Amino acid sequence: MKLGILVNEGPYTHQASDSAYHFTKAALEKGHEIFRVFFYNDGVNNGTRLTVPPQDDRNLQKAWSELADKHKLDLVVCIAAAQRRGILDQDEAKRHGKNVDNIAPGFRISGLGQLVETAMIAERLVVFGD
Amino acid sequence: MSTLHTVNKSPFERSAFISALNHLGPGDALLMIEDGVVGARKASAFAGLLEKTAKNFSVYVLGPDLAARGMAEKDVIQGARLVDYGGFVDLVTEHDRTQAWL
């Protein structure tokens, strides 16, 4: 089945990012297709490559990137939410005069239309948040 | 149209648990995840209500989240069934839609 995932919470708030990750992984293991994972609000904080969690802590940003690489996932962060929280790709960094970009591998920045499309095309939309 | 309702906060913290119970319709199921698993605790102030709900609706608890909070199957109300993440995925596909009570 074609599934869509919406993540509304960052990796250091409660548990929603972890739940979304484990659900996505389990769905892929069962042979389902993940149409897209859309990161909205604080969820965009899953998409930075500049975090340095302690070595004995889970590294959710890296885990998402690795899962995306393995399964060719489409990980999309909302552009407005991302700009507010300093999540930038090369183009956005340049456009806003910032000297660095920080989007994690496997993530891309796009608009809310991508969430609408996910809701339309995926057979189920599963929401994780706070 | 059947709906899987997910609750991720304890009923002692938020009213989402009660809202979800009040919205269960024919064929619907309730899945407690994250801090929501606290709602399935045996002999709590909400146990009677959930036991009654479990007689008419399918009630599930995410096992890994239960274990992470120091609880096991013996600690949850009668009628609630434990699932793992794979079971969570199955519940999503078996129901027509998923409603997260955030």
XYZ file of N, CA and C in Angstrom:
696
model
N 0.841 -1.207 0.000
C 0.000 0.000 0.000
C 0.871 1.251 0.000
N 0.332 2.315 -0.602
C 1.067 3.586 -0.684
C 0.749 4.419 0.564
N 1.771 4.711 1.381
C 1.542 5.434 2.635
C 2.231 6.794 2.623
N 1.601 7.759 3.260
C 2.207 9.075 3.453
C 2.407 9.310 4.938
N 3.502 9.992 5.283
C 3.818 10.240 6.695
C 3.968 11.748 6.893
N 3.353 12.264 7.963
C 3.517 13.677 8.324
C 4.148 13.742 9.712
N 5.266 14.474 9.815
C 5.970 14.613 11.094
C 5.928 16.079 11.520
N 5.289 16.343 12.649
C 5.090 17.730 13.098
C 5.957 18.125 14.280
N 6.875 17.265 14.671
C 7.623 17.502 15.904
C 9.096 17.200 15.711
N 9.958 17.972 16.366
C 11.399 17.782 16.246
C 11.887 16.579 17.034
N 13.166 16.213 16.820
C 13.684 15.001 17.472
C 13.936 15.147 18.967
N 13.867 16.360 19.501
C 14.157 16.532 20.933
C 12.984 17.146 21.691
N 11.780 16.898 21.242
C 10.609 17.395 21.965
C 10.003 16.256 22.773
N 9.241 15.404 22.126
C 8.764 14.200 22.799
C 9.210 12.980 21.992
N 8.250 12.233 21.499
C 8.635 10.966 20.880
C 8.171 10.844 19.425
N 7.490 11.873 18.918
C 6.823 11.731 17.625
C 7.786 11.407 16.472
N 8.964 12.050 16.464
C 9.924 11.781 15.384
C 10.384 10.330 15.428
N 10.620 9.833 16.647
C 11.031 8.434 16.807
C 9.923 7.497 16.331
N 8.695 7.800 16.746
C 7.563 6.951 16.343
C 7.428 6.929 14.824
N 7.535 8.106 14.209
C 7.399 8.207 12.753
C 8.491 7.395 12.060
N 9.707 7.496 12.587
C 10.827 6.756 11.998
C 10.600 5.243 12.097
N 10.244 4.776 13.294
C 10.043 3.330 13.493
C 8.858 2.820 12.673
N 7.810 3.646 12.562
C 6.653 3.251 11.750
C 7.062 3.139 10.279
N 7.782 4.142 9.783
C 8.211 4.159 8.378
C 9.075 2.939 8.061
N 10.009 2.650 8.988
C 10.907 1.508 8.813
C 10.107 0.199 8.769
N 9.158 0.055 9.690
C 8.344 -1.166 9.753
C 7.499 -1.319 8.489
N 6.965 -0.189 7.992
C 6.131 -0.229 6.780
C 6.968 -0.680 5.581
N 8.200 -0.158 5.481
C 9.090 -0.546 4.379
C 9.456 -2.021 4.475
N 9.701 -2.485 5.719
C 10.047 -3.902 5.921
C 8.897 -4.819 5.512
N 7.679 -4.309 5.623
C 6.510 -5.102 5.239
C 6.206 -4.984 3.745
N 7.027 -4.229 3.027
C 6.867 -4.129 1.584
C 5.945 -3.014 1.120
N 5.540 -2.132 2.043
C 4.698 -1.013 1.625
C 5.550 0.085 0.990
N 4.887 0.927 0.205
C 5.588 2.051 -0.423
C 5.352 3.303 0.410
N 6.420 4.026 0.698
C 6.259 5.320 1.382
C 6.291 6.388 0.294
N 5.142 6.968 0.010
C 5.059 7.962 -1.065
C 5.916 9.184 -0.726
N 5.806 9.622 0.519
C 6.598 10.789 0.934
C 6.540 10.913 2.456
N 7.622 11.441 3.054
C 7.565 11.846 4.467
C 7.652 13.367 4.457
N 6.623 14.018 4.982
C 6.601 15.482 4.978
C 6.861 15.985 6.400
N 7.829 16.885 6.530
C 8.200 17.437 7.828
C 7.689 18.875 7.918
N 6.861 19.099 8.938
C 6.187 20.391 9.067
C 6.423 20.941 10.477
N 6.227 22.236 10.664
C 6.462 22.861 11.984
C 7.841 22.451 12.525
N 7.937 22.120 13.825
C 9.228 21.734 14.392
C 9.784 20.441 13.788
N 8.949 19.739 13.049
C 9.405 18.510 12.388
C 10.569 18.754 11.450
N 10.693 19.992 10.946
C 11.795 20.300 10.007
C 13.161 20.134 10.677
N 13.187 20.180 12.024
C 14.456 20.000 12.733
C 15.038 18.599 12.579
N 14.268 17.690 11.987
C 14.812 16.376 11.652
C 15.754 16.444 10.452
N 15.734 17.579 9.745
C 16.431 17.649 8.462
C 17.709 18.464 8.459
N 18.354 18.635 9.605
C 19.629 19.345 9.621
C 20.776 18.354 9.762
N 21.896 18.661 9.081
C 23.051 17.756 9.191
C 24.067 18.279 10.201
N 23.765 19.391 10.869
C 24.758 20.003 11.769
C 24.618 19.598 13.240
N 23.654 18.750 13.550
C 23.499 18.330 14.950
C 24.602 17.330 15.318
N 25.008 17.396 16.584
C 26.042 16.468 17.070
C 25.561 15.853 18.389
N 24.661 14.878 18.302
C 24.188 14.255 19.546
C 25.284 13.400 20.180
N 25.224 13.177 21.507
C 26.220 12.307 22.156
C 26.257 10.938 21.473
N 27.404 10.289 21.526
C 27.573 9.026 20.793
C 26.641 7.920 21.273
N 26.234 7.988 22.574
C 25.356 6.933 23.081
C 23.877 7.295 22.943
N 23.593 8.407 22.260
C 22.207 8.806 22.010
C 21.845 8.421 20.575
N 20.566 8.211 20.311
C 20.189 7.928 18.929
C 20.372 9.195 18.110
N 20.758 9.014 16.844
C 20.957 10.155 15.950
C 19.879 10.080 14.872
N 18.750 10.721 15.169
C 17.576 10.574 14.326
C 17.766 11.196 12.939
N 18.444 12.366 12.898
C 18.663 13.009 11.602
C 19.432 12.080 10.666
N 20.476 11.455 11.232
C 21.302 10.528 10.448
C 20.484 9.290 10.060
N 19.662 8.816 11.001
C 18.845 7.622 10.747
C 17.884 7.865 9.575
N 17.275 9.059 9.545
C 16.373 9.395 8.421
C 17.140 9.408 7.105
N 18.331 10.048 7.129
C 19.139 10.138 5.904
C 19.513 8.745 5.402
N 19.885 7.863 6.342
C 20.289 6.506 5.948
C 19.103 5.716 5.392
N 17.931 5.908 6.037
C 16.729 5.209 5.570
C 16.335 5.707 4.178
N 16.488 7.028 3.975
C 16.159 7.619 2.676
C 17.078 7.081 1.598
N 18.355 6.954 1.933
C 19.341 6.463 0.976
C 19.045 5.014 0.601
N 18.725 4.208 1.614
C 18.489 2.782 1.401
C 17.224 2.531 0.579
N 16.191 3.314 0.836
C 14.888 3.037 0.209
C 14.448 4.114 -0.787
N 15.350 5.031 -1.107
C 15.046 6.128 -2.039
C 13.775 6.878 -1.607
N 13.750 7.262 -0.327
C 12.580 7.966 0.208
C 12.595 9.424 -0.212
N 11.415 10.004 -0.316
C 11.284 11.438 -0.582
C 11.001 12.128 0.758
N 12.040 12.746 1.336
C 11.889 13.456 2.607
C 11.790 14.950 2.304
N 10.652 15.547 2.602
C 10.429 16.950 2.247
C 10.203 17.789 3.497
N 10.952 18.892 3.635
C 10.698 19.825 4.730
C 9.959 21.042 4.173
N 9.011 21.523 4.936
C 8.215 22.688 4.543
C 9.103 23.926 4.511
N 9.055 24.668 3.426
C 9.985 25.799 3.252
C 9.781 26.908 4.289
N 8.522 27.262 4.573
C 8.273 28.361 5.516
C 8.703 27.965 6.921
N 8.382 26.731 7.302
C 8.772 26.232 8.626
C 10.289 26.120 8.712
N 10.924 25.720 7.605
C 12.373 25.530 7.575
C 13.114 26.868 7.688
N 12.632 27.881 6.967
C 13.300 29.185 7.008
C 13.272 29.767 8.419
N 12.124 29.633 9.077
C 12.003 30.155 10.450
C 13.014 29.506 11.393
N 13.295 28.226 11.143
C 14.142 27.461 12.067
C 15.578 27.301 11.568
N 15.926 28.010 10.500
C 17.306 27.965 10.008
C 17.687 26.670 9.342
N 16.750 26.056 8.655
C 17.069 24.863 7.849
C 17.134 25.326 6.395
N 18.336 25.327 5.834
C 18.549 25.886 4.496
C 19.309 24.926 3.594
N 18.915 24.893 2.326
C 19.747 24.190 1.348
C 20.633 25.245 0.679
N 21.445 24.806 -0.278
C 22.420 25.711 -0.882
C 21.748 26.935 -1.518
N 20.676 26.695 -2.253
C 19.984 27.791 -2.946
C 19.380 28.789 -1.960
N 18.740 28.254 -0.913
C 18.095 29.118 0.075
C 19.129 29.919 0.864
N 20.257 29.271 1.192
C 21.320 29.959 1.924
C 21.837 31.134 1.100
N 22.025 30.895 -0.184
C 22.531 31.919 -1.095
C 21.510 33.054 -1.212
N 20.253 32.682 -1.370
C 19.175 33.647 -1.569
C 19.025 34.578 -0.364
N 19.304 34.047 0.835
C 19.129 34.843 2.050
C 20.458 35.353 2.620
N 21.530 35.224 1.854
C 22.824 35.773 2.262
C 23.434 35.081 3.469
N 23.179 33.778 3.626
C 23.777 33.018 4.732
C 25.031 32.307 4.220
N 26.019 32.148 5.129
C 27.293 31.601 4.656
C 27.366 30.072 4.711
N 26.266 29.428 5.112
C 26.303 27.965 5.172
C 24.896 27.397 4.957
N 24.838 26.207 4.392
C 23.557 25.495 4.330
C 23.673 24.291 5.255
N 22.550 23.747 5.669
C 22.614 22.657 6.649
C 21.632 21.518 6.389
N 21.020 21.497 5.219
C 20.045 20.426 4.987
C 20.763 19.070 4.952
N 20.137 18.104 5.604
C 20.755 16.777 5.714
C 20.592 16.008 4.405
N 21.510 15.065 4.130
C 21.419 14.267 2.895
C 20.076 13.540 2.819
N 19.482 13.557 1.653
C 18.208 12.844 1.464
C 16.990 13.715 1.670
N 17.170 14.890 2.275
C 16.050 15.818 2.488
C 16.019 16.854 1.370
N 14.846 17.372 1.075
C 14.750 18.506 0.159
C 13.715 19.485 0.708
N 13.860 20.746 0.303
C 12.957 21.794 0.772
C 11.902 22.048 -0.293
N 10.653 22.065 0.122
C 9.583 22.384 -0.826
C 8.383 22.959 -0.068
N 7.278 23.099 -0.762
C 6.127 23.783 -0.162
C 5.031 22.852 0.319
N 4.012 23.466 0.905
C 2.881 22.725 1.459
C 2.116 21.929 0.399
N 2.253 22.351 -0.855
C 1.601 21.627 -1.946
C 2.001 20.153 -1.940
N 3.234 19.899 -1.478
C 3.739 18.533 -1.422
C 2.996 17.710 -0.370
N 2.529 18.397 0.681
C 1.727 17.715 1.708
C 0.337 17.403 1.156
N -0.226 18.386 0.457
C -1.548 18.191 -0.150
C -1.497 17.022 -1.127
N -0.422 16.997 -1.943
C -0.268 15.925 -2.919
C -0.153 14.564 -2.219
N 0.580 14.550 -1.084
C 0.728 13.310 -0.318
C -0.637 12.814 0.150
N -1.443 13.746 0.683
C -2.774 13.380 1.184
C -3.653 12.854 0.054
N -3.450 13.391 -1.156
C -4.276 12.978 -2.289
C -3.845 11.631 -2.866
N -2.532 11.451 -2.984
C -2.037 10.263 -3.698
C -1.832 9.053 -2.777
N -1.344 9.297 -1.566
C -1.136 8.163 -0.646
C -2.493 7.611 -0.228
N -2.544 6.279 -0.046
C -3.824 5.664 0.344
C -4.119 5.892 1.822
N -3.079 6.111 2.611
C -3.245 6.449 4.031
C -2.243 7.545 4.377
N -2.687 8.495 5.203
C -1.761 9.500 5.723
C -1.689 9.313 7.238
N -0.487 9.064 7.728
C -0.327 8.826 9.163
C 0.418 10.021 9.764
N -0.183 10.628 10.787
C 0.337 11.868 11.361
C 1.009 11.605 12.708
N 2.213 12.144 12.859
C 2.937 12.036 14.130
C 3.249 13.448 14.612
N 2.881 13.732 15.847
C 3.129 15.080 16.358
C 2.970 15.146 17.844
N 2.742 16.350 18.337
C 2.707 16.547 19.766
C 1.306 16.876 20.256
N -17.091 3.545 6.762
C -15.650 3.802 6.689
C -15.021 3.650 8.081
N -14.074 2.726 8.207
C -13.487 2.489 9.534
C -12.267 3.387 9.755
N -12.092 3.776 10.988
C -10.994 4.682 11.340
C -10.140 4.083 12.457
N -8.817 4.197 12.287
C -7.898 3.875 13.376
C -7.588 5.179 14.108
N -7.911 5.225 15.384
C -7.644 6.422 16.186
C -6.359 6.194 16.979
N -5.378 7.087 16.843
C -4.165 6.952 17.656
C -4.142 8.051 18.716
N -3.746 7.653 19.920
C -3.629 8.603 21.036
C -2.201 8.516 21.562
N -1.511 9.670 21.641
C -0.106 9.627 22.061
C 0.192 10.389 23.359
N -0.871 10.776 24.062
C -0.637 11.446 25.350
C -1.457 10.767 26.441
N -0.931 10.766 27.651
C -1.616 10.155 28.784
C -2.937 10.871 29.048
N -3.988 10.121 29.445
C -5.268 10.763 29.768
C -5.161 11.657 30.999
N -4.091 11.461 31.793
C -3.883 12.306 32.981
C -3.273 13.650 32.595
N -2.827 13.742 31.324
C -2.171 14.964 30.858
C -3.080 15.770 29.939
N -3.791 15.081 29.054
C -4.623 15.776 28.069
C -5.964 15.079 27.884
N -6.893 15.801 27.287
C -8.234 15.249 27.091
C -8.364 14.490 25.770
N -7.280 14.384 24.999
C -7.346 13.725 23.684
C -7.834 12.282 23.786
N -7.432 11.592 24.850
C -7.815 10.193 25.068
C -9.347 10.083 25.150
N -9.955 10.921 25.956
C -11.417 10.920 26.129
C -12.093 11.321 24.815
N -11.538 12.338 24.140
C -12.100 12.765 22.844
C -12.116 11.601 21.871
N -11.014 10.864 21.820
C -10.918 9.722 20.904
C -11.978 8.678 21.243
N -12.101 8.354 22.533
C -13.095 7.351 22.950
C -14.501 7.776 22.520
N -14.780 9.059 22.652
C -16.109 9.571 22.307
C -16.383 9.593 20.806
N -15.338 9.450 20.017
C -15.521 9.496 18.563
C -15.427 8.122 17.894
N -15.288 7.068 18.690
C -15.189 5.729 18.086
C -16.526 5.353 17.462
N -16.453 4.912 16.193
C -17.661 4.486 15.492
C -17.567 3.013 15.130
N -18.600 2.483 14.492
C -18.604 1.075 14.114
C -17.372 0.702 13.284
N -16.683 -0.368 13.685
C -15.505 -0.839 12.959
C -14.220 -0.111 13.296
N -14.317 0.909 14.151
C -13.129 1.687 14.497
C -12.256 0.951 15.517
N -10.994 1.369 15.587
C -10.079 0.820 16.585
C -9.315 1.951 17.246
N -8.895 1.703 18.475
C -8.097 2.678 19.228
C -6.708 2.097 19.429
N -5.678 2.895 19.117
C -4.296 2.461 19.353
C -3.603 3.491 20.230
N -3.107 3.021 21.380
C -2.389 3.911 22.299
C -0.889 3.777 22.066
N -0.244 4.917 21.782
C 1.206 4.920 21.550
C 1.860 5.973 22.449
N 3.190 5.958 22.491
C 3.967 6.926 23.288
C 3.377 7.024 24.700
N 3.212 8.253 25.251
C 2.660 8.376 26.606
C 1.202 7.931 26.685
N 0.579 7.743 25.538
C -0.813 7.284 25.495
C -1.001 5.916 26.125
N 0.092 5.101 26.154
C -0.018 3.748 26.711
C -0.405 3.771 28.197
N -0.126 4.878 28.863
C -0.481 5.020 30.282
C -1.999 4.856 30.468
N -2.758 5.239 29.437
C -4.208 5.124 29.495
C -4.704 3.697 29.597
N -3.858 2.736 29.243
C -4.263 1.324 29.277
C -3.949 0.671 30.621
N -3.354 1.422 31.524
C -2.930 0.889 32.831
C -4.120 0.333 33.623
N -3.933 -0.873 34.111
C -4.949 -1.552 34.923
C -5.208 -0.766 36.217
N -6.448 -0.724 36.640
C -6.844 -0.146 37.943
C -6.615 1.361 38.056
N -6.382 2.040 36.937
C -6.242 3.502 37.012
C -7.634 4.130 36.968
N -7.703 5.430 37.113
C -8.987 6.139 37.099
C -9.700 5.993 35.752
N -8.948 5.673 34.689
C -9.543 5.553 33.361
C -9.785 4.093 32.953
N -9.361 3.154 33.810
C -9.409 1.736 33.442
C -10.832 1.257 33.158
N -11.773 1.654 34.024
C -13.158 1.203 33.857
C -13.736 1.633 32.521
N -13.483 2.879 32.179
C -13.988 3.444 30.926
C -13.400 2.707 29.722
N -12.099 2.429 29.788
C -11.438 1.756 28.669
C -11.885 0.292 28.567
N -12.079 -0.342 29.735
C -12.562 -1.737 29.727
C -13.928 -1.822 29.056
N -14.757 -0.850 29.358
C -16.086 -0.800 28.743
C -15.959 -0.592 27.224
N -15.047 0.314 26.838
C -14.802 0.581 25.417
C -14.311 -0.672 24.699
N -13.436 -1.423 25.383
C -12.833 -2.613 24.768
C -13.857 -3.710 24.498
N -15.032 -3.616 25.131
C -16.080 -4.617 24.878
C -16.727 -4.391 23.512
N -16.719 -3.147 23.046
C -17.384 -2.816 21.776
C -16.421 -2.477 20.632
N -15.193 -2.108 20.984
C -14.226 -1.693 19.965
C -12.899 -2.410 20.192
N -12.100 -2.477 19.115
C -10.763 -3.061 19.267
C -9.841 -2.023 19.900
N -9.157 -2.432 20.958
C -8.244 -1.536 21.669
C -6.841 -2.141 21.631
N -5.895 -1.351 21.155
C -4.518 -1.828 21.015
C -3.546 -0.909 21.764
N -2.436 -1.512 22.189
C -1.376 -0.770 22.867
C -0.062 -1.095 22.160
N 0.756 -0.069 21.906
C 2.049 -0.313 21.251
C 3.027 -0.880 22.292
N 3.380 -2.153 22.117
C 4.209 -2.879 23.082
C 5.545 -2.211 23.408
N 6.321 -1.781 22.389
C 7.623 -1.159 22.688
C 7.487 0.100 23.557
N 6.427 0.873 23.361
C 6.232 2.078 24.167
C 5.795 1.719 25.593
N 5.059 0.618 25.713
C 4.649 0.132 27.027
C 5.897 -0.311 27.807
N 6.748 -1.092 27.143
C 7.976 -1.600 27.766
C 8.903 -0.452 28.160
N 8.952 0.596 27.301
C 9.830 1.738 27.576
C 9.400 2.485 28.842
N 8.143 2.259 29.245
C 7.624 2.914 30.451
C 7.503 1.951 31.619
N 8.223 0.849 31.525
C 8.298 -0.102 32.632
C 7.052 -0.935 32.837
N 6.234 -1.050 31.795
C 5.014 -1.835 31.933
C 5.045 -3.027 30.973
N 4.230 -4.022 31.288
C 4.125 -5.207 30.443
C 2.655 -5.539 30.253
N 2.390 -6.611 29.510
C 1.015 -6.992 29.203
C 0.170 -7.176 30.472
N 0.802 -7.697 31.538
C 0.071 -7.951 32.784
C -0.415 -6.653 33.453
N 0.150 -5.542 33.058
C -0.207 -4.259 33.676
C -1.354 -3.542 32.975
N -1.790 -4.052 31.824
C -2.838 -3.339 31.074
C -4.209 -3.986 31.269
N -5.229 -3.227 31.003
C -6.605 -3.678 31.215
C -6.929 -4.895 30.348
N -7.924 -5.632 30.792
C -8.360 -6.790 30.027
C -9.029 -6.319 28.730
N -8.731 -6.988 27.648
C -9.364 -6.630 26.373
C -8.455 -5.828 25.476
N -7.384 -5.251 26.039
C -6.430 -4.499 25.207
C -5.394 -5.468 24.644
N -5.085 -5.330 23.364
C -4.103 -6.214 22.726
C -2.822 -5.465 22.406
N -1.702 -6.138 22.617
C -0.406 -5.517 22.331
C -0.013 -5.722 20.871
N 0.536 -4.672 20.249
C 1.088 -4.796 18.897
C 2.488 -4.184 18.875
N 3.302 -4.614 17.895
C 4.595 -3.962 17.684
C 4.438 -2.969 16.514
N 5.543 -2.378 16.037
C 5.425 -1.390 14.949
C 4.839 -2.015 13.675
N 5.186 -3.290 13.438
C 4.608 -3.984 12.286
C 3.098 -4.096 12.429
N 2.657 -4.357 13.659
C 1.219 -4.433 13.941
C 0.550 -3.081 13.761
N 1.251 -2.024 14.113
C 0.786 -0.648 13.913
C 0.548 -0.412 12.413
N 1.529 -0.829 11.602
C 1.401 -0.680 10.146
C 0.179 -1.449 9.635
N 0.012 -2.688 10.122
C -1.146 -3.499 9.702
C -2.457 -2.797 10.060
N -2.525 -2.223 11.263
C -3.756 -1.537 11.682
C -4.066 -0.357 10.755
N -3.013 0.361 10.355
C -3.205 1.499 9.437
C -3.780 1.021 8.108
N -3.248 -0.098 7.596
C -3.713 -0.566 6.279
C -5.090 -1.229 6.367
N -5.396 -1.830 7.523
C -6.688 -2.525 7.676
C -7.859 -1.556 7.837
N -7.577 -0.344 8.292
C -8.647 0.647 8.449
C -8.598 1.648 7.288
N -9.740 2.262 6.996
C -9.816 3.139 5.824
C -9.027 4.427 5.993
N -8.861 4.856 7.243
C -8.099 6.087 7.487
C -7.569 6.072 8.915
N -6.616 6.963 9.162
C -6.020 7.066 10.495
C -6.228 8.482 11.023
N -6.699 8.564 12.241
C -6.889 9.872 12.874
C -5.979 9.960 14.096
N -5.010 10.881 14.058
C -4.121 11.072 15.207
C -4.709 12.146 16.120
N -4.987 11.773 17.354
C -5.526 12.744 18.329
C -4.353 13.420 19.011
N -3.918 14.549 18.450
C -2.725 15.217 18.977
C -3.100 16.299 19.967
